[in-house]
PDB file of C-alpha atoms in Angstrom:
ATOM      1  CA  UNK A 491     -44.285  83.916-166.304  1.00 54.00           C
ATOM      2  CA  UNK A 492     -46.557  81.730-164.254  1.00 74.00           C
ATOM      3  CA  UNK A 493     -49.767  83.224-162.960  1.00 89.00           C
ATOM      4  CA  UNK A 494     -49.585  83.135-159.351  1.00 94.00           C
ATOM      5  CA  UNK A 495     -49.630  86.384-157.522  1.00 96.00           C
ATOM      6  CA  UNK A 496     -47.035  87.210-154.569  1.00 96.00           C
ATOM      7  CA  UNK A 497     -49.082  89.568-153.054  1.00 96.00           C
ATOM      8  CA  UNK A 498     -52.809  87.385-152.692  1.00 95.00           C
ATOM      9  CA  UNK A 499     -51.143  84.115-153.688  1.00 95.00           C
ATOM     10  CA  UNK A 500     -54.266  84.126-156.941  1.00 95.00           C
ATOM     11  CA  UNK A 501     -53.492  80.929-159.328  1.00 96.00           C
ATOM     12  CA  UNK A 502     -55.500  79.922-161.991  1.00 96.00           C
ATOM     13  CA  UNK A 503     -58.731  77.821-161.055  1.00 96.00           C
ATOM     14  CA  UNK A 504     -59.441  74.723-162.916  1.00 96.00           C
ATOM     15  CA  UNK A 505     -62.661  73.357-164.406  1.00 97.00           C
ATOM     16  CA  UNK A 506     -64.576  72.662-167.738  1.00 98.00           C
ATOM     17  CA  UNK A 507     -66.133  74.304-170.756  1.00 98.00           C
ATOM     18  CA  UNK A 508     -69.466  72.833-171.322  1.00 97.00           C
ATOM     19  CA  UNK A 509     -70.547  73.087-175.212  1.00 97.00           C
ATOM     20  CA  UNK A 510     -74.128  73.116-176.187  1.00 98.00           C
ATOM     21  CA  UNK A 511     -73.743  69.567-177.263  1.00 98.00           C
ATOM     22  CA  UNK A 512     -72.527  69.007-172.911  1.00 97.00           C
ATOM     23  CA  UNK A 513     -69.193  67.783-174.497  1.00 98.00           C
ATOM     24  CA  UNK A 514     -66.844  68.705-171.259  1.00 98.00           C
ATOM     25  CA  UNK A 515     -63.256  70.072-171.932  1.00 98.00           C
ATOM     26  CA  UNK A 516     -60.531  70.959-169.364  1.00 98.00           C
ATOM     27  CA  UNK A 517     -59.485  74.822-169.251  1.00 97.00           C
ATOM     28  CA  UNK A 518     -58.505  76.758-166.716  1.00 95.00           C
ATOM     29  CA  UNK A 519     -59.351  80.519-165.454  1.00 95.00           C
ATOM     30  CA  UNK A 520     -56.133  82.572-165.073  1.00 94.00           C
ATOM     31  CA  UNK A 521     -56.325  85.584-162.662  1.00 95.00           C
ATOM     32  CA  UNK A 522     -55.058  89.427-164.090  1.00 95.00           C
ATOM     33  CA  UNK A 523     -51.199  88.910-163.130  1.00 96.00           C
ATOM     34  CA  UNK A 524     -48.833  92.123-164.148  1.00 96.00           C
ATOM     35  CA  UNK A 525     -45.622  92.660-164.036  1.00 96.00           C
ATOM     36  CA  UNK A 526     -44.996  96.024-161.500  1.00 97.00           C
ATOM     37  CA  UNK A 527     -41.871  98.035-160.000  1.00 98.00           C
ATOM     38  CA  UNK A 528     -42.030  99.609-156.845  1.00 97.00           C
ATOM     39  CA  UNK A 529     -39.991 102.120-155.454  1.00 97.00           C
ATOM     40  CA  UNK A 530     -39.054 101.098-151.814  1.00 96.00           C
ATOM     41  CA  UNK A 531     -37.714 104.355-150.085  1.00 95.00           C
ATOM     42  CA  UNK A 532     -36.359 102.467-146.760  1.00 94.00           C
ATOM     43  CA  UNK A 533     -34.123  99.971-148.922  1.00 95.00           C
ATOM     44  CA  UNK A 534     -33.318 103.246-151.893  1.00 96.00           C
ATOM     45  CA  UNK A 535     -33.886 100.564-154.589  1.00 97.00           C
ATOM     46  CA  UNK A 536     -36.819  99.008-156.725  1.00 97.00           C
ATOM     47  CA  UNK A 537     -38.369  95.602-156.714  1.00 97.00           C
ATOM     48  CA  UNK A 538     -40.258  94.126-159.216  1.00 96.00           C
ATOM     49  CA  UNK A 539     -43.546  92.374-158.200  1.00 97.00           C
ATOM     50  CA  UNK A 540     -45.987  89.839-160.193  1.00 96.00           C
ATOM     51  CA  UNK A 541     -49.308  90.160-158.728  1.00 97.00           C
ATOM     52  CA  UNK A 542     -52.814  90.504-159.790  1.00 97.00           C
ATOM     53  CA  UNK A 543     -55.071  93.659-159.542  1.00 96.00           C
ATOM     54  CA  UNK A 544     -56.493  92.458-156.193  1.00 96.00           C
ATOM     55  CA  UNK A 545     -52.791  92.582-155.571  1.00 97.00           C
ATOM     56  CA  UNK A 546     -52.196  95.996-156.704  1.00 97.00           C
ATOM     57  CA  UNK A 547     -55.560  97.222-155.046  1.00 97.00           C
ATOM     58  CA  UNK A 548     -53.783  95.669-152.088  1.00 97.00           C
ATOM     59  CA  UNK A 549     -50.684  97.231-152.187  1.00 97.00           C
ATOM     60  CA  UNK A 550     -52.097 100.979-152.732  1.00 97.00           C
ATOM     61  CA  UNK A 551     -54.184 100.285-149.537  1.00 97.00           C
ATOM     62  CA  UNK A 552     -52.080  98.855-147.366  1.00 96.00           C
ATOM     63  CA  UNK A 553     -48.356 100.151-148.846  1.00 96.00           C
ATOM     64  CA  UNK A 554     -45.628  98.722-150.246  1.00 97.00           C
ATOM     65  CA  UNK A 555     -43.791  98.963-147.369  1.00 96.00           C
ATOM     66  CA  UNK A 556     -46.316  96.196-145.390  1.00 96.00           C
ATOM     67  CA  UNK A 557     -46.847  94.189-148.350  1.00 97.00           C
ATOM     68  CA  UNK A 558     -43.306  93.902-148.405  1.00 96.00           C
ATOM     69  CA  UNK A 559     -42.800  93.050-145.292  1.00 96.00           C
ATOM     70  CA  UNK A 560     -45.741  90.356-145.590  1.00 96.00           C
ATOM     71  CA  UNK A 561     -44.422  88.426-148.374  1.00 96.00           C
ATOM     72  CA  UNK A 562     -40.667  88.524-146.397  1.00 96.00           C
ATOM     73  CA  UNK A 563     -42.609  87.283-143.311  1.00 96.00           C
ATOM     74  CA  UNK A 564     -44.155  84.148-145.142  1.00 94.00           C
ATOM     75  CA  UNK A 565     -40.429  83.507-146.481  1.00 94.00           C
ATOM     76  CA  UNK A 566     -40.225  84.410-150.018  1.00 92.00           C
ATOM     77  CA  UNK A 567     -37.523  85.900-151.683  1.00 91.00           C
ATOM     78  CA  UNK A 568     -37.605  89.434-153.350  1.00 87.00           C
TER      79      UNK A 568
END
């Protein structure tokens, strides 16, 4: 599962660890993504998002309905 939400379009940020020695490394910050079904009562069936908890805070503010809608508007699939 990649981490990129549907909802907020989160993907991981890129940068480098530092050590105490100032040694840099590449690694990468990867947002909260979770697997979640929604019921959607207009359509009588359930979709299955990935999105982040921004995502989910998102969703329970706005509704599924309108996130829906959103992510259908930008021209993804679901």
């Amino acid at each position: 599962m990649s981490a990129h939400c549907q909802v907020t379009g989160r993907k991981p940020g890129f940068g480098k660890s530092v050590s105490h020695s100032h040694k840099r490394t590449s690694r990468r910050w990867n947002p909260n993504i979770q697997r979640k079904t929604y019921y959607l009562p207009s359509e009588d069936r359930r979709v299955t998002l990935t999105v982040s908890a921004k995502g989910i805070k998102t969703i329970d503010r706005d509704g599924i309905e309108t996130v829906v809608a959103r992510i259908r508007a930008r021209g993804d699939k679901i």
